[in-house]
Coordinates of N, CA and C in Angstrom, one line a residue:
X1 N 67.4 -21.8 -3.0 CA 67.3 -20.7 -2.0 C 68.6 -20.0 -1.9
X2 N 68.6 -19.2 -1.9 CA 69.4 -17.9 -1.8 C 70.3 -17.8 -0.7
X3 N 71.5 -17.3 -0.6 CA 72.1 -17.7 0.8 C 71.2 -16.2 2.0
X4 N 71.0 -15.2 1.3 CA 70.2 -14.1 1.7 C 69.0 -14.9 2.2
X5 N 68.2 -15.5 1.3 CA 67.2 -15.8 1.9 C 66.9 -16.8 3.0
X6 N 68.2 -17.4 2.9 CA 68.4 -19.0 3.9 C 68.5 -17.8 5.5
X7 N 69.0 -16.5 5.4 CA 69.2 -15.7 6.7 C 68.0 -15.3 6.8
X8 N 67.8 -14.9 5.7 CA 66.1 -14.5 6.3 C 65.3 -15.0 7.3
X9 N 64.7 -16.0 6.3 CA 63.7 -17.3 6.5 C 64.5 -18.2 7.8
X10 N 65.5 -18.4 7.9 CA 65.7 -19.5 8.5 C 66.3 -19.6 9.6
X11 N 66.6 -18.0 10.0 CA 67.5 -17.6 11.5 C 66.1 -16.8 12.3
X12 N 65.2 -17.0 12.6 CA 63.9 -15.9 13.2 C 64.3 -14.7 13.3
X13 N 64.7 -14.2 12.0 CA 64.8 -12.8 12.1 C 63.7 -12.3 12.1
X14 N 62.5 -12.5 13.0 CA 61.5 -12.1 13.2 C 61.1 -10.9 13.5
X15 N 60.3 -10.4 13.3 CA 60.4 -8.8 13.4 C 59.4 -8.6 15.1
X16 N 59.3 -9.6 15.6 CA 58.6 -10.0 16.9 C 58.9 -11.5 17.4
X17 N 58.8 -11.7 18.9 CA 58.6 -13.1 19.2 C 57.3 -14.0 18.0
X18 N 58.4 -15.4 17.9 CA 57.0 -16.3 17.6 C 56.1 -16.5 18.7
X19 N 54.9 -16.7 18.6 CA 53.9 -17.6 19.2 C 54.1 -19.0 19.0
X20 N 54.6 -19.9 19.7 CA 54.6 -21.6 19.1 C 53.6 -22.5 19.9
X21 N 52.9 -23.4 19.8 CA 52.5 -24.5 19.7 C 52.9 -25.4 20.9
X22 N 52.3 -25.8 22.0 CA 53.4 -26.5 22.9 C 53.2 -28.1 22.3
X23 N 54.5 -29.0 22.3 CA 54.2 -30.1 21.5 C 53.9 -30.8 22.6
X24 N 52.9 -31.8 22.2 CA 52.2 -33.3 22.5 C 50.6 -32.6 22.9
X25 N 50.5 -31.0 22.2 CA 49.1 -31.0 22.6 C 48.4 -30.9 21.0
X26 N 47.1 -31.0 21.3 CA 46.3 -31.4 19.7 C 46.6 -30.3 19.0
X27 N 47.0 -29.2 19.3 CA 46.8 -27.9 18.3 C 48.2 -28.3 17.6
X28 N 49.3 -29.0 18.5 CA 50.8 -28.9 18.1 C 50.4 -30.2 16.4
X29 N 49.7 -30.9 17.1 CA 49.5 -31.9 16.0 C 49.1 -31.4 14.8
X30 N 47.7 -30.9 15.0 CA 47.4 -30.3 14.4 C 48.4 -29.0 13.4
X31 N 49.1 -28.3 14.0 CA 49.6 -27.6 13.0 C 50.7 -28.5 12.7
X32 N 51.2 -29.5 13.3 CA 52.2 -30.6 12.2 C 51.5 -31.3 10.9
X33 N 49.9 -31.2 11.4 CA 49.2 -31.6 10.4 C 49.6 -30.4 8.9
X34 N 48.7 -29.6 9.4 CA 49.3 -28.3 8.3 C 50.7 -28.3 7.6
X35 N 51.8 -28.4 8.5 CA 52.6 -27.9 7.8 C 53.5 -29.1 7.2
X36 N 53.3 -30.5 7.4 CA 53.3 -31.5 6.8 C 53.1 -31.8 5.1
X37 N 51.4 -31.0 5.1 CA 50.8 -31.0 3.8 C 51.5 -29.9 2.7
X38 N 51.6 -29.0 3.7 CA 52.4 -28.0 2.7 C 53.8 -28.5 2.4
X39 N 54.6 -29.0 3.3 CA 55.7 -29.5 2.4 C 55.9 -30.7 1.6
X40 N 54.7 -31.6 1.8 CA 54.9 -32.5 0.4 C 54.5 -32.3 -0.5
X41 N 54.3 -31.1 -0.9 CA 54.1 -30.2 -2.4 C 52.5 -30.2 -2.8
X42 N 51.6 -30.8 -1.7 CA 50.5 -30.7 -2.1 C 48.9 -29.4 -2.9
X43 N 48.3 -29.8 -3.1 CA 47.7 -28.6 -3.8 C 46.9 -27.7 -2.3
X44 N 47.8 -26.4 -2.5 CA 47.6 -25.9 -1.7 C 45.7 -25.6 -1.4
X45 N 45.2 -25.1 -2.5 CA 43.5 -25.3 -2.1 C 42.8 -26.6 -1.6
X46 N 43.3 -27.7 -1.9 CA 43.0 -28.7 -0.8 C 43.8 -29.2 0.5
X47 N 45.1 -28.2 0.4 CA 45.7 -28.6 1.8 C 44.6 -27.8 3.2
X48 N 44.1 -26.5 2.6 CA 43.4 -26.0 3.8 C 42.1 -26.2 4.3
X49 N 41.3 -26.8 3.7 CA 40.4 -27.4 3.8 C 40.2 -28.0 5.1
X50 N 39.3 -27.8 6.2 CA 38.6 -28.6 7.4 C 38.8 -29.9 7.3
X51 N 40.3 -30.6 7.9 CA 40.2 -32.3 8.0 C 38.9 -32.8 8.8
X52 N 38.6 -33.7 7.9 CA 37.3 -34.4 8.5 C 37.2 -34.8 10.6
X53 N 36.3 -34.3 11.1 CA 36.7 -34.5 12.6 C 37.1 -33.4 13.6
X54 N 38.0 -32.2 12.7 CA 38.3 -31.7 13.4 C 37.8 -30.1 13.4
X55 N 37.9 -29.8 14.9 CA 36.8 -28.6 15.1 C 37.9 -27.1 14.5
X56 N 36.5 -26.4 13.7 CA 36.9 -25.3 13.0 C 37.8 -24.0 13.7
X57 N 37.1 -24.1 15.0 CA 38.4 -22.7 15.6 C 39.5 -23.5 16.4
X58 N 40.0 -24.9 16.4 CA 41.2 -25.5 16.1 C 42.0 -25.0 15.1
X59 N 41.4 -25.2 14.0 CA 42.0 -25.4 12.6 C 42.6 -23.4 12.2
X60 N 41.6 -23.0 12.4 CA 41.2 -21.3 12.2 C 42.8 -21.1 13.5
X61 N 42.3 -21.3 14.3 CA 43.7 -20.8 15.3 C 45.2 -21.2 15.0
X62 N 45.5 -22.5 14.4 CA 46.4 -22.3 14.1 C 46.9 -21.9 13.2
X63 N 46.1 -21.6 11.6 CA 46.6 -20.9 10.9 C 46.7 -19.6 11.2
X64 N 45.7 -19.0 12.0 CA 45.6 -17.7 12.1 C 47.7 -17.3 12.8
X65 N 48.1 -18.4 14.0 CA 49.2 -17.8 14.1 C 50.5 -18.2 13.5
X66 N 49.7 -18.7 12.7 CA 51.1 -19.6 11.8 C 51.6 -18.5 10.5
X67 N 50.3 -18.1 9.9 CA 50.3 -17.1 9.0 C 50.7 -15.0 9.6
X68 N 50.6 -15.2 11.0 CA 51.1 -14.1 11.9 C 52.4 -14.2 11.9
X69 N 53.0 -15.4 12.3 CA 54.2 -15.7 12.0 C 55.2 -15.2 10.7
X70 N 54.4 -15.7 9.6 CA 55.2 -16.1 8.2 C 55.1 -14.9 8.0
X71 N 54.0 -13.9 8.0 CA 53.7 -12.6 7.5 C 54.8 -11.6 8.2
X72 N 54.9 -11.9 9.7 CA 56.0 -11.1 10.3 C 57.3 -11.5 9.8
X73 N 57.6 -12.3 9.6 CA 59.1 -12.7 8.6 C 59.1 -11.9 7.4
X74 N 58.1 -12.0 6.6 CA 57.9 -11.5 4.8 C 58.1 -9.9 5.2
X75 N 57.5 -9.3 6.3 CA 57.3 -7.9 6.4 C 59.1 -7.3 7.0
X76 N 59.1 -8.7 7.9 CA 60.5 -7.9 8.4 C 61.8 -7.9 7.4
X77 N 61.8 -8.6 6.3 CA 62.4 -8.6 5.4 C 62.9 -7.4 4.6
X78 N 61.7 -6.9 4.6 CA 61.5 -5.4 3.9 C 61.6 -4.4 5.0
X79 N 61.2 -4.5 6.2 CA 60.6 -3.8 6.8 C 61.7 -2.5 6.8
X80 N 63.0 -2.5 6.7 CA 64.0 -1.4 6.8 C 64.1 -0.4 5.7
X81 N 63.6 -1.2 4.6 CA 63.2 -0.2 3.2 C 61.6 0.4 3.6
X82 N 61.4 0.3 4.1 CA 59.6 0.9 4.5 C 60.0 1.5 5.5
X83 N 60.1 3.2 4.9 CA 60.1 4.1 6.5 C 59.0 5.1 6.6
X84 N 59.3 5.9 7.0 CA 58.0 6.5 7.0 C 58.1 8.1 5.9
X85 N 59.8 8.0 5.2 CA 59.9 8.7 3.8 C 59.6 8.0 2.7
X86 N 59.8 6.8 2.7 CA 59.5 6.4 1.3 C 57.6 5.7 1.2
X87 N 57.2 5.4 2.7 CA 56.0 5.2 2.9 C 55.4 6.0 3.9
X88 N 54.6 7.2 3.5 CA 54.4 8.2 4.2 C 52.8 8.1 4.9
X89 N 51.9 7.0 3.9 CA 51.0 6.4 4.3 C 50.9 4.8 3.8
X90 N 50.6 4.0 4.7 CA 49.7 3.0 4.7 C 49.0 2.5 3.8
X91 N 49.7 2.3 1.7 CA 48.8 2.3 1.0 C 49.2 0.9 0.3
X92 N 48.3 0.7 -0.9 CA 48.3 -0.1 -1.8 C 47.9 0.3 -3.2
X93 N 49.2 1.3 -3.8 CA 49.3 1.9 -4.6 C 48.4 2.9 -4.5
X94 N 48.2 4.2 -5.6 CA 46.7 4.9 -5.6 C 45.7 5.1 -5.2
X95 N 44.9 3.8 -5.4 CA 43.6 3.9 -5.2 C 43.3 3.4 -3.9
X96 N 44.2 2.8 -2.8 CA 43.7 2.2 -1.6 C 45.0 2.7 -0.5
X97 N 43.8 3.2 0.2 CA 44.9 4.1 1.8 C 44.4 3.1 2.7
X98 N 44.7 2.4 4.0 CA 44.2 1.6 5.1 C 45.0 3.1 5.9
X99 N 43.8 3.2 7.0 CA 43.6 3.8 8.4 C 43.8 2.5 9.8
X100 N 44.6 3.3 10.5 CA 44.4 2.6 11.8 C 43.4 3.3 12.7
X101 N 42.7 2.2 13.6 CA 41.7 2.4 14.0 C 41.9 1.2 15.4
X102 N 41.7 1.9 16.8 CA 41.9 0.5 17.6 C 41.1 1.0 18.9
X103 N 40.8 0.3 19.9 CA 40.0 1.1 21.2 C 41.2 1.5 22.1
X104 N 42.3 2.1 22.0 CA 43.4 2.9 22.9 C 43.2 4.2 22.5
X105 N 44.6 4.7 20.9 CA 44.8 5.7 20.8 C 44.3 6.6 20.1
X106 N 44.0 5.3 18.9 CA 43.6 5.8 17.8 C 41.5 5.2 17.3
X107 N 41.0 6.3 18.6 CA 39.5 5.5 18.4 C 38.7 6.0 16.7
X108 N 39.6 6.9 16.2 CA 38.5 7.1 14.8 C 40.4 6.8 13.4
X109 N 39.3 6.0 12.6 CA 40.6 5.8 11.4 C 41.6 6.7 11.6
X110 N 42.7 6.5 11.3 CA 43.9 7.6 11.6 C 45.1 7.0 9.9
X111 N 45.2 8.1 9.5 CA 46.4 7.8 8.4 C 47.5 7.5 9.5
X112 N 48.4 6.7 8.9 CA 49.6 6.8 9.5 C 50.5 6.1 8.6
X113 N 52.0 6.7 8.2 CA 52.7 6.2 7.4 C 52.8 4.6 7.9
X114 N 53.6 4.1 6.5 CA 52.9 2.3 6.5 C 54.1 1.4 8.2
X115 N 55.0 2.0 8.0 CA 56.0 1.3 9.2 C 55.3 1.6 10.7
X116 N 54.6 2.7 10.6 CA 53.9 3.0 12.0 C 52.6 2.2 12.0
X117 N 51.9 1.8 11.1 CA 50.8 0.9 10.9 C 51.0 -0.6 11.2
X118 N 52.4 -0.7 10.7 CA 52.7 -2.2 10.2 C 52.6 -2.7 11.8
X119 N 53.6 -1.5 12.5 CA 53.9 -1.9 14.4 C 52.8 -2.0 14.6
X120 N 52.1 -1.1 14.7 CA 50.8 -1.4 15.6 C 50.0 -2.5 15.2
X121 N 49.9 -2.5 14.3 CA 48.9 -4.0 13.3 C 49.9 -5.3 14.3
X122 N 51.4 -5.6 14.0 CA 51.9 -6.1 14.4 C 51.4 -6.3 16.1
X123 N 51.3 -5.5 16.7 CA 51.6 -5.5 18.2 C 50.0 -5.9 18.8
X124 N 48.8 -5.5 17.8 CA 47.4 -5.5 17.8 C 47.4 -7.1 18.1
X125 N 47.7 -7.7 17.1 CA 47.6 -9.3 16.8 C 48.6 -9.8 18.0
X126 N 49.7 -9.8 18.2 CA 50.4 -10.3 19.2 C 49.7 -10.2 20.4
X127 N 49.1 -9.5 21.0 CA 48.2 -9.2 22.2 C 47.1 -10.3 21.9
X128 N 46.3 -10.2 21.1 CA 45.3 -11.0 21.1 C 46.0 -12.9 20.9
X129 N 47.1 -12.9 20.1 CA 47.2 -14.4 19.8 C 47.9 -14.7 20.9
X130 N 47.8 -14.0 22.2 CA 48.9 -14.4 23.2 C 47.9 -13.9 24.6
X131 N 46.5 -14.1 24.1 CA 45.3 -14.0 25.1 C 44.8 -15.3 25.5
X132 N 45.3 -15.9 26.8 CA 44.4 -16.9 26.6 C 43.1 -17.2 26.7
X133 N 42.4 -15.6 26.6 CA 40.8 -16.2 26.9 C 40.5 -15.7 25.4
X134 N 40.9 -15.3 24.1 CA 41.0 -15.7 23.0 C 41.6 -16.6 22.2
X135 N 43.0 -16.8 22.4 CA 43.7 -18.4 22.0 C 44.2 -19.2 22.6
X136 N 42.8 -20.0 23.3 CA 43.2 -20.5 24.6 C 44.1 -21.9 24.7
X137 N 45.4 -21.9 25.1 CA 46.6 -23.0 24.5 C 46.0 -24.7 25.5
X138 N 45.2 -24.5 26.3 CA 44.8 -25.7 27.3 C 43.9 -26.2 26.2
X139 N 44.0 -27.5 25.9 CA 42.9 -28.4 25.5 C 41.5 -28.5 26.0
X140 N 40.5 -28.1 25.9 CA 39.4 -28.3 27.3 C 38.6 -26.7 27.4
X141 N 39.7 -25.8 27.4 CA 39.1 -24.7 26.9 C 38.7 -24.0 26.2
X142 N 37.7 -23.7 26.4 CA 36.7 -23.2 25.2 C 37.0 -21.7 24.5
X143 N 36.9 -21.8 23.3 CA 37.2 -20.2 22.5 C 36.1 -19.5 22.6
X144 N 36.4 -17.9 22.9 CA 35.2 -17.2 22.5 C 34.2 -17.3 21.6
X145 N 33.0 -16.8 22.0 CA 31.6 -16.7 21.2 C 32.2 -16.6 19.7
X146 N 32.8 -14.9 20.2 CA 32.9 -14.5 18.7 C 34.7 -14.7 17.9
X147 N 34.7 -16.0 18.4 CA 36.6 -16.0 17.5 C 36.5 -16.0 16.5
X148 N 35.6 -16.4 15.7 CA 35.6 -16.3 14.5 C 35.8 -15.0 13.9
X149 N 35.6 -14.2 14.4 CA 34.8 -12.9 13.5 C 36.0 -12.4 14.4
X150 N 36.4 -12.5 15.5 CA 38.1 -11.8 15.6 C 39.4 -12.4 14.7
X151 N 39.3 -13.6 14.1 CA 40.1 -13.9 13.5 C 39.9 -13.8 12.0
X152 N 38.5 -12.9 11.6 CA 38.4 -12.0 10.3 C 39.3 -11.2 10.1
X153 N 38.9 -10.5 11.4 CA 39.7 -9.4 11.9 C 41.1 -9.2 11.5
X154 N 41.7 -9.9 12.1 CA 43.3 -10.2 12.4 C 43.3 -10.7 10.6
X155 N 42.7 -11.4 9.9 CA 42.9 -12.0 8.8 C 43.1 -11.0 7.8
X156 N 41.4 -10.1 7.9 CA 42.0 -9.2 7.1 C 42.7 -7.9 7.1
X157 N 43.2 -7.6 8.2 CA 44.9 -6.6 8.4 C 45.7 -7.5 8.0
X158 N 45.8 -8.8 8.7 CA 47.5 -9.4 7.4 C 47.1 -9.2 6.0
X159 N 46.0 -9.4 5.7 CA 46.1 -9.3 3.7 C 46.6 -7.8 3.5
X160 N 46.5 -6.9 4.5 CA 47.1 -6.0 3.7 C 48.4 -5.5 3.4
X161 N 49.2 -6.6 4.6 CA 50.7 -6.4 5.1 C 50.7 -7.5 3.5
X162 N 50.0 -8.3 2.7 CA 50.7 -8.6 1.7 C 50.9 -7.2 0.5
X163 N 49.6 -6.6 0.3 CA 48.7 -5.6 -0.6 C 50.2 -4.3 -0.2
X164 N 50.4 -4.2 0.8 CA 51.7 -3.4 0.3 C 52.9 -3.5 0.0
X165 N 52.6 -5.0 0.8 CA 54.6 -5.2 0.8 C 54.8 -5.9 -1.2
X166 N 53.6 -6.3 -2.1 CA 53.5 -6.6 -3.4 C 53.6 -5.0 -3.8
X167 N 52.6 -4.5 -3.7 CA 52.5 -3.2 -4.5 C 53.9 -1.9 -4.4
X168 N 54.4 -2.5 -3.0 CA 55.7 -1.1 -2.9 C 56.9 -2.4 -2.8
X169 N 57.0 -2.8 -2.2 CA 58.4 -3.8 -1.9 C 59.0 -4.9 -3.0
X170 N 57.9 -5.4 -3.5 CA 57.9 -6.1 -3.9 C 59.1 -6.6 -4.8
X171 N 60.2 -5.5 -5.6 CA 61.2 -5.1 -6.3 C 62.5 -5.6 -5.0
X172 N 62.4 -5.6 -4.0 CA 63.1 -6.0 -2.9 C 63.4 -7.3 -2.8
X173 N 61.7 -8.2 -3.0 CA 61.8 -9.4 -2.8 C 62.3 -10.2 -3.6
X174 N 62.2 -9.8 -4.9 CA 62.8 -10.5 -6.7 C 64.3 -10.1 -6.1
X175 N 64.9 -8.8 -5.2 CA 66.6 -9.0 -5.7 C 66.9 -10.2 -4.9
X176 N 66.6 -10.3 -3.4 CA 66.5 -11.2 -2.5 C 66.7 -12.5 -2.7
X177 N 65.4 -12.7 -4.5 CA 65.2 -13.8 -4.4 C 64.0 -14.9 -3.4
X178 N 63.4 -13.8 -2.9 CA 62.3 -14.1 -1.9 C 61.1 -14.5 -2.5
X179 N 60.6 -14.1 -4.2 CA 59.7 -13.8 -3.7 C 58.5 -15.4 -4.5
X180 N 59.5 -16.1 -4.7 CA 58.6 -18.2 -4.2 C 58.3 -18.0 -3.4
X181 N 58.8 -18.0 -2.2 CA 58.4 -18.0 -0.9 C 57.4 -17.4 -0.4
X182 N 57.4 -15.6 -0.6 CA 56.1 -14.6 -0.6 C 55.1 -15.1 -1.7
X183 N 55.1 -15.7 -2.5 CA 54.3 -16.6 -3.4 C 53.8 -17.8 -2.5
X184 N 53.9 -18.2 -2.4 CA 53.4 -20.0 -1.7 C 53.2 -19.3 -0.7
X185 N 53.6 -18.5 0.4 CA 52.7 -18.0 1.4 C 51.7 -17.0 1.4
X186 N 51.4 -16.4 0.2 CA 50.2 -15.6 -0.5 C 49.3 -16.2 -0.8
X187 N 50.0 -17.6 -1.8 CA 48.6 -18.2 -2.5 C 47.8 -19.0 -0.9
X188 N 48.4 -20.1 -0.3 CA 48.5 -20.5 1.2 C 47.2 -19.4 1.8
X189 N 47.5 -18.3 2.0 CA 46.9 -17.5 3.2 C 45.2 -17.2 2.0
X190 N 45.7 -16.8 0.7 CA 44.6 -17.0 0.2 C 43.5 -18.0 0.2
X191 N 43.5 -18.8 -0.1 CA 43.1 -20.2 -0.3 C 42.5 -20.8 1.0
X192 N 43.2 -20.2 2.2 CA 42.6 -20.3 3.3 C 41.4 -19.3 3.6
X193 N 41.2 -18.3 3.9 CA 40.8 -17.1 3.6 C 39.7 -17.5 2.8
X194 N 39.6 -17.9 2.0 CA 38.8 -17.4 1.0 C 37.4 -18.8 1.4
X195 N 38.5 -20.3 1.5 CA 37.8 -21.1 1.5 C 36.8 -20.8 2.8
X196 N 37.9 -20.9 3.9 CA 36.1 -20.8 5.3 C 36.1 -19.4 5.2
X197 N 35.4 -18.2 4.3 CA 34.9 -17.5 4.2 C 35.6 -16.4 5.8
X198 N 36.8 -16.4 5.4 CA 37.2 -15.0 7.0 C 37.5 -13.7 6.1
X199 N 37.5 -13.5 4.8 CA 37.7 -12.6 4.5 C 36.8 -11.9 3.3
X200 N 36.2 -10.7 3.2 CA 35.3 -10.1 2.7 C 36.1 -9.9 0.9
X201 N 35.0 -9.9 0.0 CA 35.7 -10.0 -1.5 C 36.4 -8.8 -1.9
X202 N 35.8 -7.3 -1.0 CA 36.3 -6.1 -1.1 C 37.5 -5.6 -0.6
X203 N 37.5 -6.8 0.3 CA 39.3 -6.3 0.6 C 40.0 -7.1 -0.4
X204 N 40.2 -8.0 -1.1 CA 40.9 -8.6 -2.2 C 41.1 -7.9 -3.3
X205 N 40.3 -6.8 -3.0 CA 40.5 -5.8 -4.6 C 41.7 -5.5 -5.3
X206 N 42.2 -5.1 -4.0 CA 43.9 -4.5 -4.5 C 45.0 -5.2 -5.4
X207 N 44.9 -6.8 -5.4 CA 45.5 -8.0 -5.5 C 44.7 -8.4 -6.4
X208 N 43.5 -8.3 -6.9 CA 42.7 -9.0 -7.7 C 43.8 -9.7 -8.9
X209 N 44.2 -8.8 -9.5 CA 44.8 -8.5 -11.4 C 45.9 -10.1 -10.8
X210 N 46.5 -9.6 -9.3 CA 47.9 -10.8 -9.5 C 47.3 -12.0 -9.1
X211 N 46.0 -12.1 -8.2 CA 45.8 -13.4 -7.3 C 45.2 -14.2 -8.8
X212 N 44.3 -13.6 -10.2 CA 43.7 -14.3 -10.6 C 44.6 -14.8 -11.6
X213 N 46.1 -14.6 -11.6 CA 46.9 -15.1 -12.4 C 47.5 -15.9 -11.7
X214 N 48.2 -15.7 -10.1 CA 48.7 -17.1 -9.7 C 47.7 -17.9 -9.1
X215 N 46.5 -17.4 -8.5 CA 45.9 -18.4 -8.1 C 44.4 -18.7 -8.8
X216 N 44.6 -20.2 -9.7 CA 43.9 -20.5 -10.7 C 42.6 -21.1 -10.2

């Protein structure tokens, strides 16, 4: 690892507060569970898989802010090369524009260059993973009806903070030396995703050509 990338990754140059885990409660375990597996080099498509026992919007919640996390690091990385001259919209190359769309300002799709998207997307998810009557941190308390289908939501806006930061940045991450890391946290978020079904096959389009090369 890179001494660039050791600042990255390893000082929370985060491009927002974390959300953390308070330890000795089951979710803290639980995501020690997670991130245990991932560093003994395990195969990532069976690291994410539902451990036997344990309930699904457990498991769903903490990746959902684990991978809010990691994705806000990979984004803030780049984020100072992404302005709103060299990304004037919100795309993934050519053929794919993302619109923001939210119940405040912006109630019908709205272009917006990608750094003004990324904030809002960013600030969208922080609000919700910092709700406790959607990620509720007391043991005992019950998740919404619909968490699941909000943490589609939230799931698939991060795929697309990958779909541009590969398709435009990505030449940033190779000088860096980053981009193992944006790798194992692509394949990771994939493999999750894909297994309990939070993410629709039409937003993977953009990524298709690279996911079916690294992820076999």
């Amino acid at each position: 690892m890179s001494i660039t990338l050791k600042q990255v990754f390893n000082k929370d140059k985060t491009f927002r507060p974390k959300r953390k885990f308070e330890p000795g409660t089951q979710r803290f375990e639980l995501h020690k569970k997670a991130q245990a597996s991932l560093s003994s080099g395990v195969d990532l498509r069976a690291a994410v898989a539902l451990p036997h026992g344990e309930d699904l919007n457990d498991w769903v919640a903490v990746h959902v802010v684990d991978f809010f996390n990691r994705i806000n690091l990979i984004y803030g990385t780049v984020c100072e090369f992404c302005t709103e001259k060299s990304c004037p919209v919100m795309s993934g190359g050519p053929r794919y524009e993302y619109r923001w769309q939210d119940d405040h300002k912006y109630k019908k799709p709205t272009a917006l260059p990608a750094p003004k998207y990324m904030n809002l997307l960013m600030d969208w998810i922080e609000v919700q993973i910092n709700n406790e009557d959607i990620f509720p941190t007391s043991m005992g308390i019950p998740f919404p009806k619909n968490f699941i289908q909000i943490c589609k939501k939230i799931i698939c806006r991060l795929f697309r903070v990958f779909v541009h930061v590969y398709i435009h940045h990505f030449d940033r991450m190779i000088l860096m030396g980053a981009e193992a890391h944006v790798n194992t946290c692509y394949k990771h978020f994939y493999y999750f995703s894909t297994e309990l079904n939070l993410i629709d096959r039409k937003e993977l389009e953009p990524l298709k050509e690279m996911t079916s090369g690294m992820c076999h």
